[in-house]
Tab-separated table of C-alpha atoms in Angstrom:
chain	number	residue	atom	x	y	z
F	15	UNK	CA	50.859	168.842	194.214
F	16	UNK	CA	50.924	165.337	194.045
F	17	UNK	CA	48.492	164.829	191.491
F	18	UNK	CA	50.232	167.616	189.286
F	19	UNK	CA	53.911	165.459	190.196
F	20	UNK	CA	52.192	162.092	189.616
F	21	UNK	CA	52.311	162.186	185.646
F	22	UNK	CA	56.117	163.024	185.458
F	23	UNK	CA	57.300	160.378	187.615
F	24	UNK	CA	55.108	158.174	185.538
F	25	UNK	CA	56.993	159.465	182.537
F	26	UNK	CA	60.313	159.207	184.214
F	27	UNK	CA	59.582	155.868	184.697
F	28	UNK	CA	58.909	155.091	181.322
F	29	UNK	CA	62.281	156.600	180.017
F	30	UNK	CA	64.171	154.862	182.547
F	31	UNK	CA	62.820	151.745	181.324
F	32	UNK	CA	63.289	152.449	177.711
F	33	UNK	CA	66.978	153.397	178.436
F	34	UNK	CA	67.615	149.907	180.749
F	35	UNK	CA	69.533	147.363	178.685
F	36	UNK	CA	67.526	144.806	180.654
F	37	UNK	CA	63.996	145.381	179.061
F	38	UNK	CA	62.324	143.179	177.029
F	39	UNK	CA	63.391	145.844	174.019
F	40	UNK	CA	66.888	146.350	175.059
F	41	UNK	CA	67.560	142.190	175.457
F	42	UNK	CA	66.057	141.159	171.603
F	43	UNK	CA	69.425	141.913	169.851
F	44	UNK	CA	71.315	140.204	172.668
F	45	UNK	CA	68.941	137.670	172.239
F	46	UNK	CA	68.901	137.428	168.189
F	47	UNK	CA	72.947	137.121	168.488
F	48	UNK	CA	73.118	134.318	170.905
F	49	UNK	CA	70.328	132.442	168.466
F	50	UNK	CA	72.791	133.083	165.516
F	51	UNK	CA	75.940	131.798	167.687
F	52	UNK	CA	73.657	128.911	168.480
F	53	UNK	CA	72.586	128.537	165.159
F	54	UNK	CA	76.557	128.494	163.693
F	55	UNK	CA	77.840	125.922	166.549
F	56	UNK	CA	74.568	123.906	165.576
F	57	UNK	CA	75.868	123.682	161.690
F	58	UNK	CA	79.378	123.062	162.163
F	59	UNK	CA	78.726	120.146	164.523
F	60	UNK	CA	78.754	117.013	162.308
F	61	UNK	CA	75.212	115.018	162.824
F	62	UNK	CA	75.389	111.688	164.633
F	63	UNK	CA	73.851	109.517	161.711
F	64	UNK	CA	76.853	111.013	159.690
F	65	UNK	CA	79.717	109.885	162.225
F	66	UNK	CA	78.591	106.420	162.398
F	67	UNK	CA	79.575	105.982	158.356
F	68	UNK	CA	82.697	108.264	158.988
F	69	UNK	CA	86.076	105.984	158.644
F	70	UNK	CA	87.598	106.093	162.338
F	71	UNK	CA	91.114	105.861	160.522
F	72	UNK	CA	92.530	105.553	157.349
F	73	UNK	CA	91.374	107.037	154.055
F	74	UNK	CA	88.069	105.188	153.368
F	75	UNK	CA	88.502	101.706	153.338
F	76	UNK	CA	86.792	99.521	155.692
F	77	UNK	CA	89.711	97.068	156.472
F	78	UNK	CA	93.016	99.400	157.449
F	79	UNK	CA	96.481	98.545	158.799
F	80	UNK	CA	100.217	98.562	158.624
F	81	UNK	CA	100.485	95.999	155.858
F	82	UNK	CA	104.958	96.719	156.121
F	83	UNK	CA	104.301	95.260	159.464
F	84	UNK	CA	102.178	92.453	159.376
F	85	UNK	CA	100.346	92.048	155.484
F	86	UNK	CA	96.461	91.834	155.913
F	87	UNK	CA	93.509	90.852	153.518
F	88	UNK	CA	91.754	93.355	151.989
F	89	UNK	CA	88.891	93.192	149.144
F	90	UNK	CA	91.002	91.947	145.802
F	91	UNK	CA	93.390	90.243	147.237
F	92	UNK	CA	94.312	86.766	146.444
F	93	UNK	CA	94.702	84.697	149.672
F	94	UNK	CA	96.967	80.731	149.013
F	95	UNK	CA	95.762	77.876	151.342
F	96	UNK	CA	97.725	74.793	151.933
F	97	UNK	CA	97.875	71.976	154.031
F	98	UNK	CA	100.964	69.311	154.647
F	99	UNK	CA	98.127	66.889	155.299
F	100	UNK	CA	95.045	67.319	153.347
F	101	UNK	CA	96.096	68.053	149.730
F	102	UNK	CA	91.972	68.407	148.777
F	103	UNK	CA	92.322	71.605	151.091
F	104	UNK	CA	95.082	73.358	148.948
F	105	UNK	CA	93.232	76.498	147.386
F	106	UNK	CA	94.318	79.728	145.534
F	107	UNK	CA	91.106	82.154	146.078
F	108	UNK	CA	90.165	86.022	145.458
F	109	UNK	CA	88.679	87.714	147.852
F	110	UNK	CA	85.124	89.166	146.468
F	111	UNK	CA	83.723	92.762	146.952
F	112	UNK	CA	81.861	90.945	150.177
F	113	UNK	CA	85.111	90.171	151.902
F	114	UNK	CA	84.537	86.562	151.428
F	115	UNK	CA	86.296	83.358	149.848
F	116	UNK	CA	84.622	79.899	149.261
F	117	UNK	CA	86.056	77.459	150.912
F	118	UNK	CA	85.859	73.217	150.170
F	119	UNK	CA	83.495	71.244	153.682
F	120	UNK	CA	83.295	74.965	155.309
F	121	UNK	CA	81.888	77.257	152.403
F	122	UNK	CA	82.043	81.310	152.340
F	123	UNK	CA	83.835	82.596	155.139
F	124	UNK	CA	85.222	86.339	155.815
F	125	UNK	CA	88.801	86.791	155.612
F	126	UNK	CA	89.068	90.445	154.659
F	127	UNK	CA	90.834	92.431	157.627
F	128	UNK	CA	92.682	89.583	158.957
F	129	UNK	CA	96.095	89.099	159.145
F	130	UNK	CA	97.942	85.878	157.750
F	131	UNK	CA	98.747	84.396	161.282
F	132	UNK	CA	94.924	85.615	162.436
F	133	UNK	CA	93.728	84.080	159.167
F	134	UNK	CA	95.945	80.751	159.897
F	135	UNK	CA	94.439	80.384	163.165
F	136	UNK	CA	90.886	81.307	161.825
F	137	UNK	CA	91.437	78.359	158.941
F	138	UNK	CA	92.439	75.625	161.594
F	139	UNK	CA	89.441	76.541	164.101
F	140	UNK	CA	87.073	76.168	161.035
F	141	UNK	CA	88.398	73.034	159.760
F	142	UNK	CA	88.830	71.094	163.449
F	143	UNK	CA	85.614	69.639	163.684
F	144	UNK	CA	85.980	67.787	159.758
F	145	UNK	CA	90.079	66.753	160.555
F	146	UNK	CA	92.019	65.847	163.101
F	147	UNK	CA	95.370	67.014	162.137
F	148	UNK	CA	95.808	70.026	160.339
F	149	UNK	CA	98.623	72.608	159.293
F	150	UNK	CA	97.522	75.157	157.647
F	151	UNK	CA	99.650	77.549	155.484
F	152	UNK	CA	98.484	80.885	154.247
F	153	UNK	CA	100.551	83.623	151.552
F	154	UNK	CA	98.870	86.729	150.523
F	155	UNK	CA	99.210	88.242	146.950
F	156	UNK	CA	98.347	91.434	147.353
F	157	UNK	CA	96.345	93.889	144.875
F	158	UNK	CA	94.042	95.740	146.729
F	159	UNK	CA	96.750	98.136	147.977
F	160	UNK	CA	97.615	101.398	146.554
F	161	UNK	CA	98.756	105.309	147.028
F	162	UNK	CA	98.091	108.597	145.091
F	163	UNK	CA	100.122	110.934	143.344
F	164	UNK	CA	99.668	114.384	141.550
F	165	UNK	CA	100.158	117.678	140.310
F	166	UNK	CA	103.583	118.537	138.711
F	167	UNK	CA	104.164	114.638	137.353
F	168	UNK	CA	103.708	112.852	134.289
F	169	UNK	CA	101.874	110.157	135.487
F	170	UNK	CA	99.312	110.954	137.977
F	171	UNK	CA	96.688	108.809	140.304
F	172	UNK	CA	96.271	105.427	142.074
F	173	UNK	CA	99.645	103.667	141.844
F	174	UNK	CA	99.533	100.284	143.381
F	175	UNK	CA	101.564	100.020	146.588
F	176	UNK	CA	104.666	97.731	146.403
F	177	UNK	CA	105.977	97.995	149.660
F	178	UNK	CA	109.078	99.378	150.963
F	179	UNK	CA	109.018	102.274	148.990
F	180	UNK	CA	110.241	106.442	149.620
F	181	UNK	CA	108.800	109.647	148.319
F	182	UNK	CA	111.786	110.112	145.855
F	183	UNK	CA	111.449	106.816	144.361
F	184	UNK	CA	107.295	107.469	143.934
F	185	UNK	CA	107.979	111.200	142.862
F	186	UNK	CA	110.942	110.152	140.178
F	187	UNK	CA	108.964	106.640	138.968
F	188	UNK	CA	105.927	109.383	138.388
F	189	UNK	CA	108.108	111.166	136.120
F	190	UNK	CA	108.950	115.448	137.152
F	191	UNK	CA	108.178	117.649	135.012
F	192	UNK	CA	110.992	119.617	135.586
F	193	UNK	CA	109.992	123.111	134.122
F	194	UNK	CA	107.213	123.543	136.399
F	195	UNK	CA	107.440	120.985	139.645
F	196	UNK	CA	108.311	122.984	142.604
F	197	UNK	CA	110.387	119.849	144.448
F	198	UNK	CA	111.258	121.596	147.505
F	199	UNK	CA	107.571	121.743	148.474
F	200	UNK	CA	106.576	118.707	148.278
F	201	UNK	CA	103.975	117.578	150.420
F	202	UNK	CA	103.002	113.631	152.034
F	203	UNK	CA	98.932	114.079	152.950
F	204	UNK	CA	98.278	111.070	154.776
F	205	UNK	CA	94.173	111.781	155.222
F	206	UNK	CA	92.158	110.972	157.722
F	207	UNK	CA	88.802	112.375	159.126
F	208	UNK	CA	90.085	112.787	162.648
F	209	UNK	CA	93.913	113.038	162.769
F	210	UNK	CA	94.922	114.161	159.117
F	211	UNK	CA	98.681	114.654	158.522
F	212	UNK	CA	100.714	116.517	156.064
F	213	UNK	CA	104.443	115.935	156.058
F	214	UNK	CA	106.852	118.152	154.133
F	215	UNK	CA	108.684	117.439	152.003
F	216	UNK	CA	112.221	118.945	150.454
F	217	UNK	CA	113.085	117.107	147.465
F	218	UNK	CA	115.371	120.412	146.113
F	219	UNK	CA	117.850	118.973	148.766
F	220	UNK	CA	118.286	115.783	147.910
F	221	UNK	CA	119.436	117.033	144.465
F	222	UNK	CA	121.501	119.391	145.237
F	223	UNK	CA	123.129	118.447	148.508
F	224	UNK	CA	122.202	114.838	148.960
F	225	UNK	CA	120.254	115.803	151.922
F	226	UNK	CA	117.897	112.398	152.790
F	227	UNK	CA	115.970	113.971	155.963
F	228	UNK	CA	112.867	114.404	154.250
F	229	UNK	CA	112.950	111.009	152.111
F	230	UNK	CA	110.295	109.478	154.434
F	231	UNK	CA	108.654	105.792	153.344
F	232	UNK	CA	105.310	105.773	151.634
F	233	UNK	CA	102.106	104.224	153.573
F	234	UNK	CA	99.696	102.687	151.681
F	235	UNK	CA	96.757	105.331	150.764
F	236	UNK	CA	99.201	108.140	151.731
F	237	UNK	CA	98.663	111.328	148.668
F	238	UNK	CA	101.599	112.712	147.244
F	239	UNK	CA	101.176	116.053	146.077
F	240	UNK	CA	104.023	117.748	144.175
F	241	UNK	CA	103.265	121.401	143.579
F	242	UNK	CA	103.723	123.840	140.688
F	243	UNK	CA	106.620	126.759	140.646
F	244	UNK	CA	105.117	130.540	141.170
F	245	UNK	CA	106.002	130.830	137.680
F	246	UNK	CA	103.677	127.622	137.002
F	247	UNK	CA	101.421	129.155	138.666
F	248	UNK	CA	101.004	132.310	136.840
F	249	UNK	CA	101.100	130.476	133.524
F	250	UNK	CA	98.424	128.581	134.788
F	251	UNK	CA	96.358	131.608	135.878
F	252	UNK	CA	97.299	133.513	132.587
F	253	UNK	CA	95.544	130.624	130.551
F	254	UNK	CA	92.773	130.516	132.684
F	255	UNK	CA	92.151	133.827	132.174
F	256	UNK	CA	92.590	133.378	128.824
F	257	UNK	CA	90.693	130.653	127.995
F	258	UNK	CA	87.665	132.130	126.708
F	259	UNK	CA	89.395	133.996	124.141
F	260	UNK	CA	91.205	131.695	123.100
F	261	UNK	CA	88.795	129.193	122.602
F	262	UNK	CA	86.349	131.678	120.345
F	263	UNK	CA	89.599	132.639	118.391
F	264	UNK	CA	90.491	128.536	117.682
F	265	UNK	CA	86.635	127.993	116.492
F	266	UNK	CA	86.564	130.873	114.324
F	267	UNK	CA	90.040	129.880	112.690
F	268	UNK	CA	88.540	126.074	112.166
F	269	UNK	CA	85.471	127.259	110.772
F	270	UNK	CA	87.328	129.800	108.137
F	271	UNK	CA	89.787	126.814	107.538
F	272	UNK	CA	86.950	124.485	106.554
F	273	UNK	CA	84.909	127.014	104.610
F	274	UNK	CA	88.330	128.227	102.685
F	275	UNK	CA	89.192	124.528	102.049
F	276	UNK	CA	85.599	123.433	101.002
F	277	UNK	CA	84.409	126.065	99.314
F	278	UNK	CA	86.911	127.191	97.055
F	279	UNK	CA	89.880	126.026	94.997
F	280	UNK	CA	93.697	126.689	95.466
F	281	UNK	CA	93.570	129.344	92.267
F	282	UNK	CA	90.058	131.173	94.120
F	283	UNK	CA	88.033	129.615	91.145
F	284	UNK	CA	84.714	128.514	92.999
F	285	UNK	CA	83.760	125.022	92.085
F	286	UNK	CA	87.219	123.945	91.807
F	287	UNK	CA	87.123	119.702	91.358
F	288	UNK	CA	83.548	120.127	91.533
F	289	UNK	CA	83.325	119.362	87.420
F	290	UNK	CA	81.767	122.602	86.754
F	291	UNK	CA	82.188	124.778	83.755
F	292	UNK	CA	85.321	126.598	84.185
F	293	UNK	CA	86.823	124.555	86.544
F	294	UNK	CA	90.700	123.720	86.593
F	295	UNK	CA	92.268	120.621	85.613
């Protein structure tokens, strides 16, 4: 009896095992997902060696501020040094692509980053151990400074930032195109790679109701971004998707203008002005 019982339980056995969700067969698509989940989470990560050349703030640039608030020196700037005492120390200098500016006694020295009352201070601590008074004045001239604009504007890019200035002075200085700009959408990206913001913009208003809510002031490296009108938009698609044809149709009309102007005369006499027998005067 119990040899003749011995073989089903065996087989039992096996089926219970085949059915648990806990054998090695029943865990290898459990498995497989949570290496794919792993997998995903390990590509979206960003890698270490690429977050150490990542900006921390700003858009890019290596020396960032709030040049409204205090000015500071950045690459291309040019940076005035005077002193009431020691006229051989006045100097007007540009700062190179290095950040630097050579200086008379104390030679190349970074500026870029600094402030003028940091840069002041900087000046005078260099310059102690060659005189014993000193006053040292600094002004900046500023070039290296600038914003973005595009989409539905005539002029478009890098626009060198003045200072003091609002989104409907950029936008209108730009030049709207007004059949296609979509001005009540307007949109102020200021990017950055950890706390990007995008500020709204509703220029409509200020035309038709004088409504100056949304006429914010422009940062330095701040994108302006004036979008096109749905109907813009499907122009825009319609000639995309057009394109092709068109372009074949325009090469085909050159080429039959220049063979039809080339080849023959104004009366269809071949050779016309060519000199040839026949040919009209």
């Amino acid at each position: 009896m119990d040899s003749h019982l011995q073989p089903r339980a065996a087989v039992r056995a096996r089926r219970e095992r085949a059915r648990s969700p806990m054998t090695h067969a029943g865990l290898r698509p459990f498995l497989l997902l949570l290496l794919l989940a792993l997998c995903a989470c390990s590509s979206t990560s960003p890698d270490k060696r690429l977050l150490q050349y990542l900006n921390d703030k700003g858009f890019g640039n290596r020396y960032t501020g709030n040049a409204e608030d205090q000015n500071y020196v950045t690459i291309g700037d040019t940076i005035a040094i005077s002193d009431s005492y020691h006229t051989e120390l006045d100097q007007t200098q540009r700062v190179d692509v290095d950040g630097t500016v050579v200086l008379p006694e104390i030679g190349a020295v970074h500026v870029a980053g600094q402030t003028r009352t940091e840069l002041e201070a900087f000046l005078t601590q260099k310059y102690t151990p060659y005189y014993e008074q000193l006053k040292i004045d600094v002004r900046l001239t500023t070039s290296g400074k600038f914003y973005f604009i595009f989409g539905e504007v005539i002029g478009e890019g890098k626009k060198p930032f003045p200072g003091d200035l609002t989104v409907f002075e950029a936008v209108t200085e730009a030049g709207i195109d007004a059949r296609t700009a979509n001005l009540g959408r307007v949109r102020v990206i200021r990017a950055d790679p950890r706390d990007p913001l995008i500020i709204p913009v509703n220029m409509a208003s200020m035309f038709k109701a004088g409504d100056s809510t949304d006429n914010i002031l422009i940062q330095e490296r701040d994108i302006i971004y004036v979008p096109p009108t749905m109907i813009a938009q499907l122009g825009y698609f319609l000639s995309d998707l057009l394109f092709p044809i068109t372009t074949v149709i325009n090469q085909f009309a050159s080429a039959f203008y220049v063979f039809n102007g080339q080849g023959y005369g104004r009366r269809g006499g071949y050779g016309y002005n060519n000199n040839y027998g026949g040919g009209y005067p």
